[in-house]
Every structure is written in C-alpha cells, then in structure tokens.
Amino acid sequence: MSAPHQHRLLVVDDEPDLRTLYELTLLREGYHIDTAGCVDDALLLLQEHAYSLVITDMRLPDGTGLDLIRKLEADRRSERSIVITAYGSAENAVSALKAGAYDYLTKPVDLKQFRQVVASALAQPQLPASAPAAISHTLRPPTEATPQPTQLSASGQASSALARLVGTSQAMQQVRILIDKVARSMAPVLIWGESGTGKELAARAIHDVSSRASKPFIAVNCGAIPEQLLEAEFFGYRKGSFTGANEDRDGFFQAAHGGTLFLDEIGDLPLPMQSKLLRAIQERAVRAVGATNEIHVDVRVVSATHKDLQSEVQAGRFRQDLYYRLNVIQITLPSLRDRKEDLPQLCQRILDRISHDAGMDVPATLSANALNALTHHAFDGNVRELENLLHRAVALSNHNTLEAEDLGLPMHPAAAVAAESTSDIPAAVTTADVTPAHTEPATAPLPSDLASHLDRIERDILIRALEKHRLNRTAAGASLGLSLRQMRYRMARLGVNVGPEGVTIGERFDPDHDCE
C-alpha cells in the first residue's frame, strides 16, 4: 500500500462542522485534503486537480453526491468515490453503488470505520482504464454507450473464470457486462440462477476482474455446514473456547481479508446465523468465538442462491435487512434452455477441457446428430448436467466424434415425440377409422369408465417410453414433452415404478387426493 502522503483526497459536504471533522481525521492519517461545500465547488476543484479519492455527502445544496459520481464515470476519471448517506437510506446507498461508487458509509459516521473504508479504497489498485479526461463544469447525463468487459484482472491477465462463461447470446453478454461493471466497487452482489448455471464461476469472474484479484477468493457453501459450527467456521475461534478447540483458528472472514468471500446457497443459512452475518457486514468486523475483541476485516461479499429470497423474506425464513444488504446488485444467470444458441460453443469448450484433462491427443467433437439431440434436450440440470453428459460420453465412447447414441439421448427428440404420439393411438383404431371430413366415421364403442380407460392408455405410454430410454425417467419424460417432475408425478399417480427388475406396476398414489 502506498503512503498516505502520496494521496490527495477531496471531501464534499455542506455542513462545515462535519466537513472539518472529516478533514481533521484524514489530515491526522497523513493525507492531503481539499474540501468543497457543494457540487459546483467540487467540479471546479476536479478541473484543477486529480484525486485518489472523492468522499461526498449524498445531499448537497445544488445537487447530490450521485451527480458527482456520475460525472466521474461519464468523464472516465480515475478517482474512486465514497458516499455518505443518512442512516437507514438503503435506497440511496444502492443507487450510489450502482452509479459507480466504491463504497458507502451511513450517518452518524463512525470515525474508525471511516478511516478503514478510506484505507481500503486507497489500498486497492486501479483497474486498467482509459486515460481520465479533464472534467467539464457542466453536468450532463452519463453516457448511454454500452461498456465492453475488460476481461482483465488487476495484473492485466485475462480472467480464466470470465473466459469460461461461454456464450454469445444476449443474456450471457449482459452477464459479462454486469460482472465487469460491479467488479469496480465494493457493492455486495447477489447472483441468482437455477442449480448448475455457474453461479460460483460468475462469482470467481467478479473477483478475477476486480482490483482484489491478487487476494484470496474464499467460497463457502452455507448449506453444507452444520448449524452448531457456523459461527466458528465464519468468524474463527480461540484456543479453549469449546471442547476440541486446541488452537486458535481463523474463520472464513479472516481468510478472505483483502479479497472476496463467496457465500453460496445463502438462502440455506439459519436465521440466528443470518443476524450475526448481517452485523459482520454492517460493522466490517468480526469477533472470533472465545475472543473479547473484534477485528476489522476488509472483505467484499458476493452471495448466490437458487431460491426466491423475496418469497423467503415474506415467509419469515430470511431476514429482510440482510436481504437488502446482500441484494445491492443482482446478476441473474440464464438457464441453459434459455440460451440454446450457445450450445455449440459451450460443448466444444467443455470437450476441449475434458480432452485436455484426459490427455487425449485429438480433442473430442460432436457430430451433427449429437448436437441436434442436445439442442432438443430439456437440461433441467443446466450446464452442470451438460458437463456430466459429455464427461460420460467421452469416457464410454471409442471414437473422437461423439454420436447421439453416445450421449444416451434420443437422436431427434422432436421427431420422437411425434412418433410416440402416432404410435400411442389404441390398436382398435385403424386407418379405416381415420376418414376424410365428408365421410361418416365408424362408430366405436364408448368406454364405460373414461378415467380408467385414459389411465390405461397413459400408463402404457409411460411404460413404453421408459423401456425405450433404458428406464431413464428424465430422457423418457423429455421424449414425451414432460419435465422430470411431471414424469414423476404421472408415474406415482398411475403406480408405475422403476427398479432393478425393470418397470413394474404397484400401488397408485393420487397426490391431489392424498394431500388434502
């Protein structure tokens, strides 16, 4: 970290007492300080000098702190910014972070935390950026041009995690743009996506392209830690604090100091631990189990979930205040079925990696039929399911070009569905029964129990589909246009079971009736 005397800071606040307090606090740390009482005065100083950091109050006589931040962003200035907002105004803090602020503080400002946040902002190296332009005095709206991802870490190296977020679809391009933008600040990020969409990969990409790339990235699965161990794992413990604590040990927050803490499946965190996590994020400090003093931690929190946290808040299973703290900026990862146009590039990238790891001289590739089969597959497990399919296919295949049968999927699912529909016509119905519109159709006997008759037909279709797809319920369901959940529902309702002995008919379960 560079010495304080090497940094020039601009403090903007319309209250003389507070402005003086911030100025004296920073002067004691060794920084060079300029102050301004309004937006216009700040703009004049920014015309004359370059600063390491701009610290601004949100509410000013002739505008807001957001005006300054947007101006810095629009003119591609290199200064970082910190915004001071009124206590409890989470909406203003979110707006500031989205506008490009590095971090924010709430009033009344704790001076110790104030010094720590300033030191943290100055300790982070600046990301590669365009040369800063001289700031003009007239405020104008931020540019509408779409930013392009740098895809560089703080060291200038390409981000491997960002490169692995393969796809040219609009949804994936938007994800990469958001990752590049949020990497510039301390803003907490909530990544939402179905299981298997690559949430941890996105979190690593945020870390890799940020100024924290050279510091630790600590990934934690919140649902995999026993509840009684959560506090010790998150905040560490001291020797003798409980049975088995034979030495001092740091927690996840201490291990991630200076870097990024990724909290995967944050929705699985129990309520008591949610409260402790909220305090650690708010105070930027943790107390180890058995310790008497808190220690400051400089950690950027990125969390992820597949749950609808708003619904969890309404149900009382997730704290609303923690939700607002974590969900400052949300990145939504698209499911694989919503970006099928990325499949060719995604498959080849995965196959190249699998082939390299397996030491294959020639990378495996997909035939047109195999790619067609994948294109029509439902992919309930998203990219993770695709990786598993390709891993299995490469392991079991004897050739480099994978065919549809190597994947264990139907070659032409759409055609298979049509064929199934045609073959599902009862044997009693013949081509003679399908007559032109002007011909009187043959009279067929009506079933005495329509529900049982239709159940028999549906049961026969399910059995044939399961046998055709080697008892694979996912593939059988996909060939009939059903999700795995729908397939399970129908099998349970009709008493169709799959076991070592094959398909059997057992006791029926009517979910609609039995759940009443």
XYZ file of C-alpha atoms in Angstrom:
516
model
C 0.000 0.000 0.000
C 1.295 3.477 -0.885
C 1.998 6.001 1.895
C -0.835 8.390 2.901
C 1.171 11.488 1.908
C 1.085 10.261 -1.692
C -2.713 10.626 -1.829
C -4.788 13.753 -2.358
C -8.425 13.469 -1.264
C -11.475 15.631 -1.933
C -14.128 15.898 0.812
C -17.528 17.328 -0.208
C -20.100 18.219 2.490
C -22.314 21.264 3.009
C -22.134 21.098 6.824
C -18.980 22.984 7.948
C -18.652 21.048 11.234
C -18.785 17.645 9.544
C -16.505 18.800 6.741
C -13.954 19.937 9.319
C -14.295 16.664 11.274
C -13.625 14.548 8.163
C -10.760 16.844 7.134
C -9.009 16.703 10.513
C -9.458 12.920 10.745
C -7.815 12.394 7.358
C -5.092 15.001 7.914
C -4.036 13.068 11.045
C -3.653 9.977 8.831
C -1.232 11.923 6.598
C -3.408 12.568 3.536
C -3.514 15.826 1.569
C -7.082 17.168 1.761
C -9.184 19.600 -0.277
C -12.772 20.392 0.718
C -15.901 21.686 -1.013
C -19.360 22.611 0.232
C -21.383 21.987 -2.944
C -21.341 20.262 -6.322
C -20.179 23.364 -8.231
C -17.180 23.926 -5.943
C -16.256 20.246 -6.202
C -16.375 20.392 -10.010
C -14.064 23.417 -10.022
C -11.521 21.549 -7.862
C -11.792 18.477 -10.087
C -10.922 20.681 -13.077
C -7.720 21.759 -11.345
C -6.546 18.562 -9.665
C -6.555 14.777 -9.912
C -7.515 12.969 -6.706
C -7.041 9.482 -5.368
C -10.466 9.527 -3.725
C -13.606 11.677 -3.604
C -15.681 11.492 -0.384
C -19.069 13.121 -0.776
C -22.255 13.571 1.194
C -25.392 12.451 -0.608
C -27.455 15.613 -0.112
C -25.833 18.878 -1.230
C -27.313 22.369 -1.749
C -27.062 22.322 -5.554
C -27.374 18.617 -6.284
C -26.428 15.221 -4.883
C -23.381 13.063 -4.416
C -24.731 10.922 -7.248
C -24.230 13.853 -9.630
C -20.528 13.863 -8.823
C -20.191 10.082 -9.111
C -21.963 10.012 -12.465
C -19.765 12.836 -13.659
C -16.627 10.910 -12.701
C -17.959 7.841 -14.528
C -19.058 9.771 -17.628
C -15.685 11.521 -17.979
C -13.795 8.280 -17.226
C -11.931 9.805 -14.322
C -9.696 7.505 -12.305
C -10.869 8.712 -8.872
C -12.696 6.279 -6.652
C -15.619 7.635 -4.656
C -17.219 7.032 -1.258
C -20.725 8.296 -0.486
C -22.046 9.242 2.952
C -25.804 8.698 3.278
C -28.385 9.251 6.006
C -28.890 6.327 8.375
C -31.298 3.735 7.037
C -31.454 5.142 3.497
C -30.580 1.844 1.859
C -32.089 3.009 -1.425
C -29.581 5.883 -1.676
C -26.695 3.530 -0.890
C -27.812 1.119 -3.603
C -28.148 3.980 -6.100
C -24.642 5.203 -5.265
C -23.065 1.783 -5.695
C -24.896 1.180 -8.965
C -23.729 4.591 -10.190
C -20.103 3.566 -9.623
C -19.232 4.442 -6.007
C -16.588 2.223 -4.449
C -18.336 2.078 -1.073
C -20.674 3.975 1.229
C -20.992 4.993 4.887
C -24.105 5.849 6.888
C -24.570 8.721 9.339
C -23.619 9.144 12.097
C -20.231 8.151 10.712
C -18.024 6.028 12.961
C -14.574 7.594 12.533
C -12.729 4.315 12.989
C -14.808 2.738 10.238
C -14.385 5.920 8.194
C -10.582 5.566 8.297
C -10.782 1.866 7.487
C -13.018 2.360 4.440
C -10.780 5.133 3.110
C -7.685 2.980 3.618
C -9.400 0.047 1.888
C -10.363 2.178 -1.131
C -6.812 3.507 -1.483
C -5.227 0.082 -0.956
C -6.978 -1.430 -3.984
C -5.040 -0.934 -7.243
C -6.878 0.809 -10.026
C -8.164 -1.398 -12.838
C -6.931 -0.760 -16.408
C -8.992 2.086 -17.799
C -8.987 4.786 -20.416
C -6.926 7.864 -19.660
C -9.035 10.171 -17.477
C -10.485 13.114 -19.300
C -10.498 16.616 -17.851
C -13.810 17.115 -16.136
C -16.090 19.789 -17.565
C -18.020 22.098 -15.292
C -21.428 21.495 -16.864
C -23.234 18.402 -15.608
C -24.601 16.095 -18.265
C -26.256 12.645 -18.119
C -23.971 9.613 -18.050
C -23.110 8.145 -21.423
C -25.555 5.625 -22.821
C -22.865 3.661 -24.624
C -22.761 0.011 -23.619
C -19.497 -0.730 -21.779
C -17.411 -3.622 -23.022
C -15.957 -6.046 -20.474
C -12.240 -5.617 -19.879
C -11.812 -9.338 -19.112
C -8.572 -8.407 -17.350
C -7.539 -8.929 -13.768
C -5.722 -6.266 -11.805
C -2.464 -7.756 -13.025
C -3.567 -7.386 -16.635
C -4.039 -11.129 -17.170
C -7.160 -12.486 -18.854
C -9.687 -13.793 -16.372
C -9.956 -17.579 -16.691
C -13.294 -17.584 -14.856
C -14.768 -14.919 -17.143
C -13.430 -16.767 -20.189
C -15.252 -19.909 -19.010
C -18.588 -18.047 -19.068
C -19.010 -19.108 -22.673
C -21.739 -17.796 -24.940
C -22.598 -15.085 -27.424
C -26.301 -14.991 -26.562
C -27.674 -11.637 -25.453
C -28.297 -12.990 -21.944
C -24.661 -14.023 -21.468
C -23.326 -10.812 -22.968
C -25.388 -8.889 -20.412
C -23.998 -11.066 -17.596
C -20.417 -10.308 -18.650
C -21.131 -6.572 -18.880
C -22.602 -6.604 -15.357
C -19.656 -8.576 -13.989
C -17.224 -6.073 -15.443
C -19.177 -3.150 -14.004
C -19.707 -4.473 -10.463
C -16.069 -5.562 -10.192
C -15.051 -1.908 -9.795
C -16.693 -1.358 -6.406
C -17.276 -2.922 -3.007
C -21.002 -3.296 -3.720
C -22.387 -6.625 -2.448
C -23.636 -8.776 -5.331
C -26.374 -11.404 -5.244
C -26.155 -13.973 -8.036
C -29.418 -15.762 -8.764
C -29.762 -18.788 -11.001
C -31.023 -22.342 -11.172
C -28.756 -25.143 -9.981
C -25.975 -25.804 -12.453
C -25.981 -22.416 -14.193
C -22.483 -21.461 -12.991
C -23.050 -19.163 -10.017
C -19.649 -19.836 -8.434
C -17.972 -19.308 -11.804
C -19.656 -15.894 -12.069
C -18.514 -15.031 -8.536
C -14.931 -16.008 -9.389
C -15.138 -13.860 -12.526
C -16.194 -10.846 -10.428
C -13.175 -11.440 -8.190
C -10.761 -12.063 -11.075
C -11.544 -8.833 -12.936
C -11.599 -6.721 -9.774
C -8.734 -4.989 -8.043
C -8.874 -7.797 -5.452
C -7.737 -10.457 -7.921
C -4.381 -10.979 -6.191
C -6.088 -11.533 -2.816
C -7.946 -14.656 -1.586
C -11.222 -15.892 -3.022
C -12.975 -17.963 -0.344
C -16.023 -19.982 -1.425
C -18.430 -21.245 1.241
C -21.462 -23.500 0.792
C -23.784 -22.239 3.516
C -25.984 -25.336 3.321
C -23.136 -27.785 3.878
C -22.024 -26.618 7.341
C -23.728 -27.993 10.499
C -25.636 -25.212 12.247
C -23.710 -25.590 15.522
C -20.396 -24.975 13.698
C -21.448 -21.986 11.594
C -20.219 -19.222 13.909
C -16.834 -20.860 14.452
C -16.383 -21.518 10.729
C -17.373 -17.986 9.705
C -15.605 -15.977 12.421
C -12.951 -18.359 13.777
C -12.315 -19.359 17.378
C -9.745 -19.126 20.134
C -7.970 -21.966 21.866
C -10.042 -23.430 24.705
C -13.273 -21.677 23.693
C -15.009 -25.064 23.381
C -14.214 -28.772 23.536
C -11.845 -29.621 20.716
C -10.581 -26.053 20.210
C -6.925 -26.957 20.699
C -5.531 -23.929 18.872
C -6.513 -20.535 17.538
C -8.134 -20.697 14.135
C -9.248 -18.026 11.681
C -12.676 -18.140 10.068
C -13.827 -17.508 6.517
C -13.927 -13.728 7.002
C -10.327 -13.562 8.232
C -9.188 -15.909 5.448
C -10.815 -13.664 2.837
C -9.302 -10.427 4.220
C -8.492 -8.113 1.328
C -10.316 -10.378 -1.113
C -13.743 -11.834 -1.790
C -15.982 -14.048 0.333
C -18.449 -16.049 -1.780
C -21.476 -17.313 0.160
C -23.134 -19.958 -1.975
C -26.725 -21.028 -1.228
C -27.142 -18.115 1.165
C -30.848 -18.958 1.396
C -29.981 -22.071 3.426
C -28.400 -20.062 6.255
C -30.374 -20.415 9.551
C -31.971 -17.265 10.961
C -29.677 -16.965 14.052
C -26.613 -17.004 11.801
C -28.227 -14.525 9.416
C -28.311 -11.996 12.265
C -24.606 -12.488 13.014
C -23.694 -12.283 9.356
C -25.629 -9.026 8.992
C -23.709 -7.455 11.874
C -20.358 -8.563 10.442
C -21.217 -6.982 7.082
C -22.503 -3.763 8.656
C -19.633 -3.299 11.112
C -16.941 -4.727 8.798
C -15.613 -6.505 11.862
C -15.880 -9.986 13.403
C -15.355 -11.456 16.840
C -13.956 -14.979 16.998
C -15.654 -17.482 19.321
C -13.971 -17.119 22.704
C -12.403 -13.736 21.876
C -13.158 -10.457 23.652
C -12.251 -8.015 20.903
C -13.492 -7.548 17.363
C -11.052 -7.374 14.470
C -11.534 -5.338 11.303
C -11.936 -7.285 8.070
C -11.768 -5.898 4.539
C -13.987 -8.325 2.623
C -16.134 -7.979 -0.478
C -19.210 -10.223 -0.083
C -20.720 -11.990 -3.092
C -23.618 -14.357 -2.427
C -25.656 -16.750 -4.546
C -28.902 -18.685 -4.342
C -31.371 -20.647 -6.444
C -34.211 -19.671 -4.116
C -36.595 -16.727 -4.437
C -35.301 -14.751 -1.457
C -38.170 -12.267 -1.591
C -40.571 -15.156 -1.021
C -38.301 -16.441 1.746
C -38.444 -13.000 3.398
C -42.246 -12.969 3.204
C -42.361 -16.463 4.689
C -40.150 -15.352 7.597
C -37.266 -17.659 6.672
C -34.860 -14.908 5.602
C -34.139 -11.557 7.264
C -35.343 -8.600 5.246
C -32.483 -6.350 6.375
C -29.906 -8.956 5.356
C -31.643 -9.397 2.005
C -31.335 -5.668 1.280
C -27.686 -5.692 2.368
C -26.797 -8.579 0.063
C -29.002 -7.676 -2.893
C -27.433 -4.318 -3.735
C -26.741 -5.514 -7.280
C -28.320 -8.686 -8.650
C -26.945 -10.750 -11.505
C -29.335 -13.311 -12.961
C -27.739 -16.262 -14.746
C -29.888 -17.653 -17.581
C -30.800 -21.330 -17.687
C -29.266 -23.381 -20.490
C -32.657 -23.926 -22.129
C -32.961 -20.136 -22.467
C -29.687 -19.837 -24.388
C -29.581 -22.892 -26.625
C -27.751 -20.833 -29.272
C -24.666 -21.061 -27.021
C -24.651 -24.880 -27.084
C -22.140 -25.423 -29.963
C -19.526 -23.118 -28.445
C -20.225 -24.317 -24.911
C -19.984 -28.007 -25.858
C -16.705 -27.565 -27.694
C -15.182 -25.613 -24.812
C -16.192 -28.350 -22.351
C -14.963 -31.117 -24.670
C -11.619 -29.351 -25.135
C -11.199 -29.189 -21.360
C -12.249 -32.822 -20.860
C -9.906 -33.974 -23.633
C -7.013 -31.983 -22.189
C -7.567 -33.354 -18.689
C -7.761 -36.895 -20.076
C -4.530 -36.448 -22.054
C -6.199 -37.072 -25.418
C -4.090 -36.206 -28.474
C -7.142 -35.174 -30.518
C -9.967 -33.270 -28.747
C -13.380 -34.923 -28.835
C -16.030 -33.327 -31.037
C -19.788 -33.673 -31.573
C -21.484 -34.942 -34.695
C -24.404 -33.007 -36.148
C -26.825 -35.647 -34.833
C -25.350 -35.461 -31.340
C -25.610 -31.662 -31.294
C -29.193 -31.940 -32.546
C -30.023 -34.334 -29.713
C -28.537 -31.921 -27.169
C -30.399 -28.979 -28.681
C -33.728 -30.700 -28.048
C -32.836 -31.894 -24.541
C -34.571 -30.199 -21.574
C -31.404 -29.728 -19.406
C -33.080 -29.432 -16.017
C -29.553 -29.530 -14.549
C -28.268 -26.795 -16.880
C -24.533 -26.556 -17.655
C -23.621 -28.997 -14.876
C -25.846 -31.643 -16.495
C -24.267 -30.908 -19.894
C -20.774 -31.359 -18.441
C -21.765 -34.683 -16.860
C -23.299 -35.907 -20.139
C -20.162 -35.038 -22.097
C -17.822 -36.497 -19.447
C -19.717 -39.795 -19.573
C -19.846 -39.796 -23.370
C -16.092 -39.211 -23.714
C -15.345 -41.918 -21.126
C -17.567 -44.564 -22.747
C -17.041 -43.763 -26.431
C -14.382 -45.482 -28.521
C -14.073 -42.662 -31.053
C -13.334 -38.932 -31.024
C -16.532 -37.868 -32.767
C -19.432 -38.378 -30.383
C -22.751 -39.554 -31.813
C -26.227 -39.132 -30.347
C -26.253 -42.689 -29.001
C -23.035 -41.958 -27.043
C -24.963 -39.324 -25.081
C -27.764 -41.651 -24.050
C -30.292 -39.229 -25.548
C -32.729 -39.664 -28.448
C -31.262 -38.544 -31.779
C -34.253 -36.481 -32.808
C -36.387 -35.760 -29.735
C -38.948 -33.669 -31.650
C -39.442 -36.440 -34.179
C -39.509 -38.985 -31.360
C -42.338 -37.119 -29.665
C -44.296 -37.099 -32.915
C -43.635 -40.792 -33.417
C -44.698 -41.556 -29.866
C -47.912 -39.577 -30.367
C -48.721 -41.523 -33.521
C -47.893 -44.895 -32.014
C -49.952 -44.126 -28.918
C -53.238 -44.481 -30.854
C -55.036 -47.556 -29.418
C -54.752 -50.718 -31.534
C -58.527 -50.764 -32.050
C -58.212 -47.553 -34.088
C -57.076 -48.333 -37.652
C -56.521 -46.291 -40.766
C -60.071 -47.174 -41.749
C -61.291 -45.217 -38.744
C -59.443 -42.063 -39.861
C -61.680 -40.859 -42.660
C -61.953 -37.658 -44.684
C -64.194 -34.965 -43.226
C -67.028 -35.675 -45.664
C -67.172 -39.384 -44.742
C -69.216 -40.636 -41.806
C -66.708 -42.105 -39.276
C -67.154 -45.643 -37.997
C -68.927 -45.874 -34.677
C -66.611 -47.130 -31.879
C -67.920 -48.436 -28.557
C -67.682 -45.881 -25.759
C -65.724 -46.861 -22.609
C -67.869 -47.430 -19.551
C -65.218 -45.722 -17.328
C -63.484 -42.942 -19.244
C -60.999 -42.090 -16.442
C -59.784 -45.702 -16.137
C -59.622 -46.047 -19.907
C -57.441 -42.947 -20.257
C -55.260 -44.033 -17.316
C -54.571 -47.358 -19.055
C -53.537 -45.555 -22.235
C -51.296 -43.111 -20.344
C -49.754 -45.907 -18.249
C -48.931 -47.864 -21.416
C -47.287 -44.798 -22.960
C -45.156 -44.179 -19.845
C -44.026 -47.802 -19.686
C -43.062 -47.881 -23.370
C -41.178 -44.593 -23.076
C -39.263 -45.837 -20.006
C -38.342 -49.108 -21.691
C -37.262 -47.284 -24.843
C -34.959 -44.990 -22.861
C -33.471 -47.726 -20.644
C -35.503 -46.698 -17.561
C -34.100 -43.145 -17.668
C -37.015 -41.064 -16.375
C -35.502 -37.750 -17.500
C -34.970 -38.925 -21.093
C -38.331 -40.711 -21.197
C -40.102 -37.607 -19.937
C -38.273 -35.359 -22.416
C -39.366 -37.576 -25.315
C -42.968 -37.005 -24.223
C -42.549 -33.289 -23.630
C -42.575 -33.694 -19.835
C -40.195 -32.358 -17.204
C -38.703 -34.818 -14.698
C -41.097 -33.507 -12.040
C -44.123 -34.051 -14.317
C -42.863 -37.530 -15.189
C -42.536 -38.469 -11.503
C -45.999 -37.116 -10.777
C -47.622 -39.225 -13.505
C -45.670 -42.354 -12.558
C -46.759 -42.008 -8.912
C -50.384 -41.371 -9.869
C -50.509 -44.411 -12.174
C -48.445 -46.757 -9.981
C -45.564 -47.078 -12.451
C -42.341 -47.989 -10.644
C -38.752 -48.369 -11.853
C -36.411 -50.777 -10.102
C -33.686 -53.398 -10.684
C -36.294 -55.717 -12.153
C -37.397 -53.065 -14.666
C -40.770 -51.366 -14.919
C -43.441 -52.692 -12.544
C -46.991 -51.695 -11.671
C -47.636 -51.120 -7.998
C -49.863 -49.167 -5.667
C -51.172 -45.953 -7.110
C -50.711 -42.634 -5.338
C -53.060 -39.770 -6.069
C -51.171 -36.612 -4.998
C -54.224 -34.394 -5.424
C -56.367 -36.618 -3.182
C -53.804 -37.787 -0.646
C -52.527 -34.259 0.073
C -55.959 -32.934 1.052
